[in-house]
Every structure is written in structure tokens, then in C-alpha cells.
CSV table of C-alpha atoms in Angstrom, one decimal:
chain,number,residue,atom,x,y,z
G,1,MET,CA,-4.7,12.4,4.4
G,2,LYS,CA,-7.0,15.5,5.3
G,3,GLN,CA,-7.8,17.8,2.1
G,4,ALA,CA,-6.5,21.1,1.5
G,5,ILE,CA,-7.0,23.7,-1.0
G,6,VAL,CA,-4.6,26.0,-2.3
G,7,VAL,CA,-6.3,29.4,-4.6
G,8,GLY,CA,-3.8,31.3,-6.3
G,9,THR,CA,-0.9,30.1,-8.1
G,10,GLY,CA,0.7,33.5,-7.5
G,11,ALA,CA,4.0,34.4,-5.0
G,12,GLY,CA,1.7,32.9,-1.8
G,13,GLY,CA,-0.3,30.1,-3.3
G,14,VAL,CA,2.4,28.2,-4.3
G,15,THR,CA,4.8,28.6,-1.2
G,16,VAL,CA,1.8,26.9,0.8
G,17,ALA,CA,1.3,24.5,-1.5
G,18,ARG,CA,4.9,23.3,-1.8
G,19,GLU,CA,5.5,23.2,1.9
G,20,LEU,CA,1.5,21.4,2.7
G,21,VAL,CA,1.8,18.7,0.1
G,22,GLY,CA,2.8,15.3,1.5
G,23,ARG,CA,1.8,16.3,4.9
G,24,PHE,CA,-2.0,17.1,3.2
G,25,ASP,CA,-3.7,16.1,-0.2
G,26,VAL,CA,-3.6,19.1,-1.7
G,27,THR,CA,-5.9,21.1,-4.6
G,28,ILE,CA,-4.8,24.3,-6.4
G,29,LEU,CA,-6.7,26.1,-7.8
G,30,GLU,CA,-6.3,28.6,-10.8
G,31,ALA,CA,-8.6,31.0,-12.4
G,32,GLY,CA,-6.4,30.8,-15.6
G,33,GLY,CA,-4.8,29.5,-17.7
G,34,GLU,CA,-1.2,28.1,-18.7
G,35,PHE,CA,0.7,31.1,-18.7
G,36,GLN,CA,2.5,32.2,-22.3
G,37,PRO,CA,5.5,35.5,-22.8
G,38,PHE,CA,3.8,38.0,-24.8
G,39,ALA,CA,5.3,36.5,-28.2
G,40,GLY,CA,4.2,40.3,-30.6
G,41,ARG,CA,7.3,41.7,-32.3
G,42,LEU,CA,7.5,45.2,-30.2
G,43,GLY,CA,8.0,46.7,-33.7
G,44,THR,CA,5.0,46.1,-35.0
G,45,TYR,CA,3.1,47.7,-32.2
G,46,GLU,CA,5.2,50.8,-32.7
G,47,ARG,CA,4.1,51.0,-35.7
G,48,LEU,CA,0.3,49.7,-35.1
G,49,ARG,CA,0.0,52.7,-32.0
G,50,SER,CA,-0.3,55.0,-34.9
G,51,THR,CA,-3.3,54.0,-36.1
G,52,ARG,CA,-5.0,54.7,-33.0
G,53,LEU,CA,-7.0,51.5,-32.9
G,54,LEU,CA,-4.7,51.1,-29.1
G,55,MET,CA,-6.5,53.3,-26.4
G,56,ASP,CA,-7.3,52.0,-23.1
G,57,PRO,CA,-4.8,50.3,-21.2
G,58,ARG,CA,-7.8,47.6,-20.6
G,59,MET,CA,-7.0,46.2,-24.1
G,60,ILE,CA,-3.5,45.1,-22.8
G,61,SER,CA,-5.5,41.4,-22.7
G,62,LEU,CA,-6.4,41.5,-26.5
G,63,LEU,CA,-3.0,41.5,-27.0
G,64,PHE,CA,-1.4,39.3,-23.9
G,65,PRO,CA,-4.4,37.4,-22.8
G,66,SER,CA,-2.6,36.4,-19.6
G,67,MET,CA,-2.6,40.9,-18.4
G,68,ARG,CA,-5.6,42.1,-16.9
G,69,VAL,CA,-6.2,45.7,-16.6
G,70,THR,CA,-9.0,47.3,-14.3
G,71,MET,CA,-9.8,51.3,-14.6
G,72,THR,CA,-10.5,53.3,-10.8
G,73,ALA,CA,-12.3,56.2,-11.0
G,74,ASP,CA,-9.0,58.1,-10.7
G,75,GLU,CA,-7.6,56.6,-13.7
G,76,MET,CA,-5.2,54.5,-12.8
G,77,ALA,CA,-4.5,51.0,-14.3
G,78,LEU,CA,-4.5,48.1,-12.1
G,79,VAL,CA,-2.7,45.4,-13.5
G,80,ARG,CA,-2.3,42.0,-12.6
G,81,ALA,CA,-2.2,38.4,-14.7
G,82,ILE,CA,-4.6,35.7,-14.6
G,83,CYS,CA,-3.0,32.5,-15.1
G,84,THR,CA,-0.6,30.1,-14.1
G,85,GLY,CA,1.9,31.8,-11.5
G,86,GLY,CA,0.2,34.7,-11.2
G,87,THR,CA,1.6,38.8,-10.7
G,88,THR,CA,5.1,36.8,-10.9
G,89,THR,CA,4.7,36.1,-14.5
G,90,LEU,CA,4.6,40.1,-15.3
G,91,ALA,CA,7.0,41.0,-12.7
G,92,THR,CA,10.8,42.4,-13.3
G,93,GLY,CA,12.2,39.3,-10.7
G,94,ASN,CA,13.4,41.4,-7.4
G,95,ALA,CA,14.1,39.9,-4.8
G,96,VAL,CA,13.4,42.4,-2.3
G,97,ARG,CA,13.2,41.8,2.0
G,98,CYS,CA,10.9,44.9,3.3
G,99,ASP,CA,9.0,43.1,6.3
G,100,GLN,CA,10.0,45.9,8.4
G,101,HIS,CA,5.9,47.1,8.8
G,102,LEU,CA,6.0,43.1,9.7
G,103,ARG,CA,8.4,43.4,12.2
G,104,GLN,CA,6.8,45.8,14.3
G,105,ILE,CA,4.0,43.9,15.2
G,106,GLY,CA,5.7,41.2,16.2
G,107,ILE,CA,6.4,39.0,13.4
G,108,ASP,CA,10.1,37.7,13.2
G,109,LEU,CA,10.3,36.1,9.3
G,110,ASP,CA,14.2,35.9,9.4
G,111,THR,CA,13.5,31.6,9.2
G,112,GLU,CA,11.6,31.6,6.1
G,113,PHE,CA,14.0,34.5,4.2
G,114,ARG,CA,17.0,32.2,5.3
G,115,VAL,CA,15.3,29.2,3.5
G,116,LEU,CA,14.3,31.3,0.7
G,117,ALA,CA,18.0,32.8,-0.1
G,118,GLN,CA,19.3,29.1,-0.8
G,119,ASP,CA,15.5,28.4,-2.6
G,120,LEU,CA,15.6,31.0,-4.9
G,121,PRO,CA,18.4,32.0,-7.7
G,122,ILE,CA,18.9,35.3,-6.3
G,123,SER,CA,21.5,37.2,-8.5
G,124,VAL,CA,23.4,40.7,-8.5
G,125,ALA,CA,25.9,39.4,-11.4
G,126,HIS,CA,23.3,41.9,-13.7
G,127,ARG,CA,25.5,44.3,-12.8
G,128,GLU,CA,28.1,43.6,-14.9
G,129,ARG,CA,26.0,44.1,-18.4
G,130,TRP,CA,24.3,47.2,-17.5
G,131,ARG,CA,24.2,49.1,-20.1
G,132,PRO,CA,25.8,52.4,-20.8
G,133,ILE,CA,23.0,54.7,-19.8
G,134,THR,CA,21.8,52.1,-16.5
G,135,GLN,CA,25.8,52.9,-15.6
G,136,GLU,CA,25.5,57.0,-16.2
G,137,LEU,CA,21.9,57.4,-14.2
G,138,PHE,CA,23.5,55.0,-11.2
G,139,SER,CA,26.1,57.1,-10.9
G,140,ALA,CA,24.4,60.9,-11.6
G,141,CYS,CA,22.6,59.3,-8.5
G,142,GLU,CA,26.1,59.0,-6.8
G,143,ARG,CA,27.1,62.1,-7.3
G,144,LEU,CA,23.2,63.4,-5.9
G,145,GLY,CA,23.6,62.1,-2.7
G,146,LEU,CA,20.8,59.8,-3.5
G,147,GLU,CA,22.2,56.2,-2.7
G,148,PRO,CA,21.6,54.0,-5.6
G,149,ALA,CA,21.5,50.4,-4.2
G,150,VAL,CA,22.0,47.8,-6.7
G,151,THR,CA,18.4,45.5,-7.1
G,152,PRO,CA,18.7,41.8,-6.2
G,153,LYS,CA,17.3,40.0,-9.0
G,154,LEU,CA,15.3,36.6,-9.2
G,155,VAL,CA,16.7,35.6,-12.3
G,156,ASP,CA,19.7,33.1,-13.4
G,157,TYR,CA,22.1,35.4,-15.9
G,158,SER,CA,23.7,32.6,-17.1
G,159,ARG,CA,20.5,32.3,-20.0
G,160,CYS,CA,19.3,36.2,-19.4
G,161,CYS,CA,19.1,37.6,-23.1
G,162,ARG,CA,19.2,40.9,-22.7
G,163,CYS,CA,15.9,41.5,-24.1
G,164,GLY,CA,14.4,43.4,-21.9
G,165,ARG,CA,11.2,42.3,-21.7
G,166,CYS,CA,10.4,41.0,-18.2
G,167,VAL,CA,7.3,42.6,-17.2
G,168,LEU,CA,5.8,40.2,-21.3
G,169,GLY,CA,6.9,36.9,-20.1
G,170,CYS,CA,10.6,35.7,-20.2
G,171,PRO,CA,10.8,34.4,-23.6
G,172,VAL,CA,14.0,32.1,-22.4
G,173,GLY,CA,13.2,31.0,-18.8
G,174,ALA,CA,16.0,32.6,-17.1
G,175,LYS,CA,13.9,34.9,-14.7
G,176,TRP,CA,12.3,32.6,-11.6
G,177,ASP,CA,8.2,33.1,-11.1
G,178,ALA,CA,5.8,30.9,-8.8
G,179,ARG,CA,5.7,28.2,-11.4
G,180,GLN,CA,8.7,26.5,-10.8
G,181,PHE,CA,7.2,26.1,-6.9
G,182,LEU,CA,4.5,24.9,-9.2
G,183,THR,CA,6.1,22.1,-10.4
G,184,ALA,CA,7.8,21.4,-7.5
G,185,ALA,CA,4.7,21.1,-5.9
G,186,THR,CA,2.8,19.0,-8.3
G,187,GLU,CA,5.6,16.5,-9.3
G,188,GLN,CA,5.5,15.9,-5.6
G,189,GLY,CA,1.7,14.9,-5.5
G,190,ALA,CA,-0.9,18.5,-5.8
G,191,ARG,CA,-3.4,18.1,-8.2
G,192,LEU,CA,-3.8,21.7,-10.6
G,193,LEU,CA,-7.2,22.6,-11.9
G,194,THR,CA,-7.1,25.4,-14.6
G,195,GLY,CA,-9.5,27.3,-15.6
G,196,ALA,CA,-11.0,26.9,-12.2
G,197,VAL,CA,-13.1,29.8,-10.8
G,198,VAL,CA,-13.7,29.5,-6.9
G,199,GLU,CA,-17.0,31.5,-6.4
G,200,ARG,CA,-17.3,31.3,-2.8
G,201,VAL,CA,-16.0,29.1,0.0
G,202,ILE,CA,-18.7,26.6,2.1
G,203,MET,CA,-19.5,27.4,5.8
G,204,GLU,CA,-21.4,25.4,8.3
G,205,GLY,CA,-21.3,25.6,11.3
G,206,PRO,CA,-23.9,25.3,14.8
G,207,SER,CA,-23.7,28.9,15.7
G,208,PRO,CA,-21.4,32.3,13.8
G,209,ARG,CA,-18.7,31.0,16.7
G,210,GLN,CA,-18.0,27.9,14.9
G,211,VAL,CA,-18.6,28.0,11.3
G,212,ARG,CA,-15.5,26.2,9.6
G,213,ALA,CA,-15.4,25.9,6.1
G,214,THR,CA,-15.9,22.9,4.0
G,215,GLY,CA,-15.0,23.0,1.0
G,216,VAL,CA,-15.5,25.5,-2.4
G,217,VAL,CA,-17.7,25.9,-5.6
G,218,VAL,CA,-15.8,26.1,-8.3
G,219,ARG,CA,-17.3,27.3,-11.4
G,220,SER,CA,-15.1,25.3,-14.5
G,221,ARG,CA,-15.5,24.7,-18.2
G,222,GLY,CA,-19.5,26.1,-18.2
G,223,ARG,CA,-20.4,23.6,-15.0
G,224,ARG,CA,-19.9,24.0,-10.5
G,225,ARG,CA,-18.9,22.0,-8.3
G,226,ILE,CA,-18.4,21.7,-5.4
G,227,LEU,CA,-15.3,20.3,-3.6
G,228,LYS,CA,-14.2,19.7,-0.3
G,229,ALA,CA,-11.5,19.9,2.3
G,230,ASP,CA,-10.6,20.7,5.6
G,231,LEU,CA,-8.4,23.3,4.9
G,232,VAL,CA,-9.0,26.7,2.4
G,233,VAL,CA,-6.0,29.0,2.0
G,234,LEU,CA,-6.7,31.6,-0.1
G,235,ALA,CA,-3.0,33.1,-2.0
G,236,ALA,CA,-5.6,34.7,-4.6
G,237,GLY,CA,-4.0,38.2,-4.8
G,238,GLY,CA,-4.0,41.4,-3.0
G,239,LEU,CA,-7.9,41.9,-4.9
G,240,GLY,CA,-9.0,38.5,-5.8
G,241,THR,CA,-8.8,37.3,-2.3
G,242,ALA,CA,-10.9,39.7,-0.9
G,243,ALA,CA,-13.4,39.6,-4.3
G,244,LEU,CA,-13.9,35.7,-3.1
G,245,LEU,CA,-14.2,36.0,0.6
G,246,SER,CA,-16.9,39.4,-0.1
G,247,ARG,CA,-19.3,36.6,-1.6
G,248,SER,CA,-18.7,34.4,0.6
G,249,ALA,CA,-20.3,36.5,3.4
G,250,ILE,CA,-16.8,37.5,4.7
G,251,SER,CA,-16.6,41.2,5.2
G,252,THR,CA,-13.0,42.2,4.9
G,253,GLU,CA,-11.8,46.4,5.8
G,254,GLU,CA,-12.4,48.7,3.5
G,255,ARG,CA,-9.0,49.5,3.1
G,256,LEU,CA,-6.5,48.8,0.3
G,257,PHE,CA,-3.4,49.9,-0.9
G,258,VAL,CA,-1.7,49.1,-4.7
G,259,ASP,CA,1.4,50.9,-4.8
G,260,PRO,CA,0.9,53.1,-7.5
G,261,VAL,CA,4.1,53.6,-10.5
G,262,LEU,CA,4.0,56.7,-12.4
G,263,CYS,CA,7.0,56.6,-15.2
G,264,VAL,CA,9.3,59.7,-15.9
G,265,ALA,CA,10.7,59.8,-19.2
G,266,ALA,CA,12.7,61.6,-21.6
G,267,ARG,CA,14.0,61.6,-24.8
G,268,LEU,CA,17.6,59.8,-25.5
G,269,ASP,CA,18.4,58.4,-28.9
G,270,GLY,CA,19.4,55.4,-29.3
G,271,CYS,CA,19.5,54.5,-25.7
G,272,LEU,CA,18.6,51.8,-25.9
G,273,ALA,CA,16.9,51.1,-22.4
G,274,ASP,CA,13.7,49.3,-23.1
G,275,CYS,CA,16.8,46.5,-24.0
G,276,GLU,CA,17.9,46.6,-20.7
G,277,VAL,CA,17.3,44.9,-17.4
G,278,PRO,CA,14.2,46.7,-15.7
G,279,MET,CA,14.5,48.2,-12.0
G,280,PRO,CA,18.6,47.3,-12.3
G,281,PHE,CA,19.1,49.8,-8.7
G,282,TYR,CA,16.2,51.5,-6.7
G,283,LEU,CA,16.5,54.6,-4.2
G,284,GLU,CA,14.7,55.4,-1.4
G,285,GLY,CA,12.6,58.8,-1.6
G,286,ASP,CA,10.1,59.8,1.4
G,287,GLY,CA,7.7,57.3,0.7
G,288,TYR,CA,8.2,56.0,-3.0
G,289,ILE,CA,11.8,54.9,-5.0
G,290,VAL,CA,13.4,56.0,-7.7
G,291,SER,CA,14.5,53.2,-10.2
G,292,PRO,CA,15.0,52.7,-14.2
G,293,TYR,CA,12.3,51.4,-16.0
G,294,PHE,CA,10.4,50.8,-19.1
G,295,ASP,CA,7.1,51.0,-18.5
G,296,HIS,CA,5.2,48.9,-21.9
G,297,LEU,CA,1.9,49.4,-20.4
G,298,SER,CA,3.1,53.2,-21.6
G,299,PHE,CA,4.7,52.3,-24.7
G,300,PHE,CA,1.2,50.4,-25.8
G,301,PHE,CA,-1.4,53.0,-25.0
G,302,ASN,CA,0.1,56.6,-23.8
G,303,HIS,CA,0.0,59.0,-26.9
G,304,ALA,CA,3.1,61.0,-25.4
G,305,TRP,CA,5.0,57.7,-26.0
G,306,ARG,CA,5.2,56.9,-29.1
G,307,ARG,CA,8.5,57.5,-30.2
G,308,SER,CA,11.0,54.8,-31.1
G,309,ARG,CA,11.1,52.4,-28.3
G,310,HIS,CA,14.7,52.4,-28.3
G,311,ASP,CA,15.2,55.9,-27.7
G,312,ILE,CA,13.4,56.6,-24.4
G,313,VAL,CA,15.1,56.7,-20.5
G,314,SER,CA,12.6,55.8,-18.2
G,315,LEU,CA,12.7,56.7,-14.2
G,316,MET,CA,9.8,54.9,-12.1
G,317,ILE,CA,8.8,56.5,-8.8
G,318,LYS,CA,6.6,53.5,-7.1
G,319,LEU,CA,4.4,54.7,-4.2
G,320,ALA,CA,3.8,53.5,-1.2
G,321,ASP,CA,0.2,55.3,-1.4
G,322,SER,CA,-2.6,55.2,2.0
G,323,GLU,CA,-5.2,52.7,2.7
G,324,ASN,CA,-7.8,54.8,0.4
G,325,GLY,CA,-10.2,51.9,-1.1
G,326,ARG,CA,-12.2,48.8,-0.3
G,327,VAL,CA,-12.7,45.8,-2.5
G,328,ASP,CA,-16.2,44.3,-3.0
G,329,SER,CA,-17.4,41.1,-4.9
G,330,ARG,CA,-17.5,42.9,-8.1
G,331,HIS,CA,-15.8,45.8,-7.7
G,332,VAL,CA,-12.3,47.9,-7.2
G,333,HIS,CA,-12.4,51.1,-5.1
G,334,LYS,CA,-9.1,53.0,-5.4
G,335,SER,CA,-7.9,57.0,-4.9
G,336,LEU,CA,-5.2,58.5,-4.3
G,337,SER,CA,-5.1,61.1,-1.2
G,338,GLU,CA,-3.3,64.3,-0.9
G,339,ARG,CA,-0.1,63.0,0.3
G,340,ASP,CA,-0.2,60.6,-2.4
G,341,ARG,CA,-0.1,62.7,-4.5
G,342,GLN,CA,2.4,65.1,-3.3
G,343,ARG,CA,4.7,62.8,-2.9
G,344,LEU,CA,4.6,61.7,-6.4
G,345,ARG,CA,4.9,65.4,-7.5
G,346,THR,CA,8.5,65.3,-5.4
G,347,GLY,CA,9.4,61.9,-6.8
G,348,VAL,CA,8.7,63.9,-10.2
G,349,ASP,CA,10.8,66.6,-9.2
G,350,SER,CA,13.3,64.3,-8.1
G,351,CYS,CA,13.3,61.6,-11.4
G,352,LEU,CA,14.1,65.1,-13.4
G,353,GLU,CA,16.4,66.0,-11.3
G,354,ILE,CA,18.8,62.9,-11.8
G,355,LEU,CA,17.9,63.1,-16.1
G,356,GLY,CA,19.2,66.7,-15.5
G,357,ALA,CA,22.2,64.9,-14.2
G,358,CYS,CA,23.1,62.7,-17.1
G,359,GLY,CA,22.8,65.8,-19.7
G,360,ILE,CA,18.9,64.6,-20.3
G,361,ASP,CA,17.3,67.9,-21.6
G,362,ARG,CA,14.3,67.8,-19.2
G,363,ARG,CA,12.2,69.8,-21.3
G,364,THR,CA,11.9,67.2,-23.2
G,365,ALA,CA,10.3,64.7,-20.5
G,366,PHE,CA,7.1,63.0,-19.9
G,367,LEU,CA,5.0,60.6,-17.9
G,368,GLY,CA,3.6,57.8,-18.4
G,369,THR,CA,0.0,56.3,-17.2
G,370,LEU,CA,-0.1,55.6,-13.6
G,371,ASN,CA,-1.1,52.3,-13.4
G,372,ALA,CA,-0.1,49.9,-10.0
G,373,GLY,CA,0.4,46.3,-9.5
G,374,HIS,CA,0.8,45.5,-5.8
G,375,PRO,CA,-2.7,45.6,-4.8
G,376,GLY,CA,-2.9,44.7,-0.5
G,377,GLY,CA,-3.6,45.4,3.0
G,378,THR,CA,-7.5,44.4,2.9
G,379,LEU,CA,-6.6,42.3,5.4
G,380,PRO,CA,-4.3,43.6,7.5
G,381,LEU,CA,-2.3,41.3,10.0
G,382,THR,CA,-1.8,42.9,13.5
G,383,GLY,CA,-0.2,42.2,16.5
G,384,ARG,CA,-2.6,40.6,18.5
G,385,GLU,CA,-2.7,38.1,14.9
G,386,ARG,CA,1.0,37.3,14.9
G,387,ARG,CA,1.2,34.3,16.0
G,388,PRO,CA,-1.9,32.6,14.7
G,389,LEU,CA,-1.3,34.5,11.8
G,390,GLN,CA,-5.1,34.3,11.1
G,391,PRO,CA,-7.3,37.3,10.3
G,392,ASP,CA,-10.5,37.3,13.4
G,393,CYS,CA,-13.0,37.4,10.6
G,394,LEU,CA,-12.2,33.5,8.9
G,395,PRO,CA,-13.2,31.0,10.2
G,396,ASP,CA,-11.0,28.3,12.1
G,397,ASN,CA,-9.8,26.4,9.0
G,398,VAL,CA,-9.3,29.1,6.4
G,399,TYR,CA,-6.3,31.0,5.9
G,400,VAL,CA,-4.9,33.7,3.7
G,401,ALA,CA,-1.8,33.7,2.0
G,402,ASP,CA,-1.1,36.8,0.2
G,403,ALA,CA,-0.3,40.7,0.4
G,404,SER,CA,-3.8,41.0,2.0
G,405,LEU,CA,-1.9,40.2,5.2
G,406,LEU,CA,0.0,43.1,4.8
G,407,PRO,CA,-0.1,45.6,7.1
G,408,ARG,CA,1.0,49.2,5.5
G,409,ALA,CA,2.3,49.5,1.7
G,410,LEU,CA,5.2,48.4,0.7
G,411,GLY,CA,6.4,50.8,-1.9
G,412,LYS,CA,8.7,48.2,-3.2
G,413,PRO,CA,8.4,45.1,-4.8
G,414,PRO,CA,6.8,42.3,-2.1
G,415,ILE,CA,7.4,39.2,-4.3
G,416,LEU,CA,10.4,37.8,-1.6
G,417,THR,CA,8.0,39.0,1.3
G,418,ILE,CA,4.9,37.4,0.7
G,419,MET,CA,6.8,34.4,0.0
G,420,ALA,CA,8.2,34.1,3.5
G,421,LEU,CA,4.9,35.9,5.3
G,422,ALA,CA,2.8,32.5,2.8
G,423,ARG,CA,5.5,29.8,4.3
G,424,ARG,CA,5.3,31.4,8.2
G,425,VAL,CA,1.3,30.2,7.5
G,426,ALA,CA,1.7,27.0,5.5
G,427,ALA,CA,3.6,26.0,9.0
G,428,VAL,CA,1.3,27.3,10.8
G,429,CYS,CA,-1.9,25.2,9.5
G,430,GLY,CA,0.3,22.1,9.2
G,431,GLU,CA,1.2,22.4,12.7
G,432,ARG,CA,-3.1,23.0,13.6
G,433,PHE,CA,-4.2,20.4,10.6
G,434,ALA,CA,-2.0,17.9,9.1
């Protein structure tokens, strides 16, 4: 049986591994360790904030080792998880289909979405559990003609404890994350190596046009070793895959989107929005969405949020940003365009209007920390590549199965779309190499 290596255990990597196992001898490589939900008491950290010990978002890994933050020159916090399950462990569990840019270049993923709908616990049952503040926000959006839509979730609500801590790792296992597909793959015979940092892809060939990957160089527990492979699938995320390719002397495009998030919050005593389902509904604006969301990163590190978490109501703006940016082997470069900033300002005005329609004093409003967690677009697919699903710069037996392939920023939760695309990539790999 041929050897396949899958790099990364997020939404794309586990989907590919689950599909390839049985047809290949699959080894899954994860740079981080086993994910553990954040176990701290938020009340304790609420008091700790006054000591000024929590000043920089990059300190989050001291509190929550699986979460990592990189700051851009524009002071935007780029958030990701380095652990089994990838950033799905920190996601709010949204199951939103957003493949319009792929359809525009001729990639039809209808079959993949139908299969995923059967494989995943997609539900809108949370609407029956909304707290009064969420119901009022939804009604206000309807009164304003903003057409809010209930967000489908990857959650088993018979197990949900309504703690509001989805982005800190579900403490009761009600929220689906990629570890469930990872377990399925390993139970079928795939090997998982954690703490395995892939330094580069090894390539050999008689000429540039005949280069093939023969394996990867892995650093694990202080030692380097070579793992041989007939097929390599990179799914290390929108930042990790581009950096790995750069270390392998394969250039990605000088572009990067990240779906920036900015929260507009206000004081509302005893609203308990921090204990609500995050992103229970969303509405679409011009290049952005708005959704209720308690921002824990701002809660930990933003001075304006130093009040009781139970007394904060917050709306998220998630922006489909421009591709101004790049990733190299060591650094991430990202900036917002003037159009991006104008759309954020428009989004802030929309949030203030919604809060005002709920009777909340807009003068109490304050902003959160600008952050982002959906990087991608460094290896965008084009219409020419819609059948092989493989950017021209890659060797014949190297594929990518994460948000790096997306042509444009989504400005919406990407998990379901990444999984559908990864499932198609796995099918192509199986047809070509199994």
C-alpha cells in the first residue's frame, strides 16, 4: 500500500485523512500536542486583569497553551490553535456554506456538502435556548430590516451546558471539532504523530518539471528524521502551509486574507451575553457580517473590557478583507486597505444602530481588540485548476487541503467549506495515486 502523509489535524487535514485511510498507509503529523479546553475560572482572570499582568494578546498561550497569537504591524492579533483538532477547537462551531467564489471558477461541491450534512451534527436547536438579550437583538435586526439568519451549528444541544465558552474548548464535548474525524481516521488505521513539526517537503527529480515529493523532514522531541511518502497533503492552515512551502523553496503568492474581527460592545447589567451561544445568528452587510459574540481575547487583554463579563453585550463585525499580505518562512505580513477600514467603520455604525434599537445607551459603547482567525488565499485556485485542484507551483504528488486554496476572503465561518473542498481533494488524490 502506498504511503500518504497528511500535515495538520484541522478541518482540512482530518477530512483528507479520514477519506484516504484504507486506500493508503496514512501518517498524520501535528505540530502541537493534545488539545485541552481552557480550565481556568473566568472570575479569577476578571480580578487578575486589574493587576496589569495581562497586557498583550500574545500572552494568551500562558493561560491557554493551545492558542497562539501573532501581532501584525497594524496591531491586529492573528489567532490560531497549535494542537490536535487545529483551530476548530477554538471555533464557535458554525456550519455555514460559503463556496460562492469557488462556484464562480467552476468548482461545484454540492455532493461534498450533502455528504457532510449527513456526517456532521448540524443543528439550529439553539434558538429555543436563547437568552432574552439574544432574542431582543434578533428582533431589533428584524425591525431594522437587516434580515438576520439563525446560524447552523455543529453542536449536540442535548449535551450543551450553556457556558458560552465554545471558543475556549467545549468542556462537555457537545461541540463538534476535527478531533472526532481524527479519531475515526486513527481507528481505521491511520498513525498520528503529535509534537511533529514538519520543517520542509523533500523533493527530487531530474528536471524542474519532473520534481516529485519523496517525503518530509520532521522535527520531533529534539530530533530530526525523514518520513518517506508517495503522496503529501498539506493542511497546516492558512499560515502554516504557506510557511512550510516557503521553507521547501516553493513560493506562494504574495497575498493573504484573514477575515478580521472587531467587536462593538456596550454595558448592559446582568445580560449574561457571555454565557450565550456565540454567533447564534448573523446578518450580512457590504463585505462583512454582524453577529452577537462575546470576545474573550478582548475580555482578557483590552482595558476597555475591564468590567464584569456578565454586564457586557457585544456584536462582532467579521470582514471579508482584501488580500494585502504575505507569508514567508518566518514571518506574517498583513495590513488592511482603506476599503477594509471603511467597511469596518460602516460595520461599527450598523452595530451601534442595532444596540440603540435594543434601548442600549450607545454612549456606553466601546470597541474590542482587532483580531483575525481565518487566514487563507496564499495558493488560490483558479478556473484553470478547477479539475486537478492543485496550484501549478506544486509538485505532482503534493496537494493542499486548507483555506490556502480559497480564491477570496469569505468574511464568514469557513469550516464547512474547507471540509467540502478537502473531501474533493482527497477524492482526486485517491483517483490519481491509490
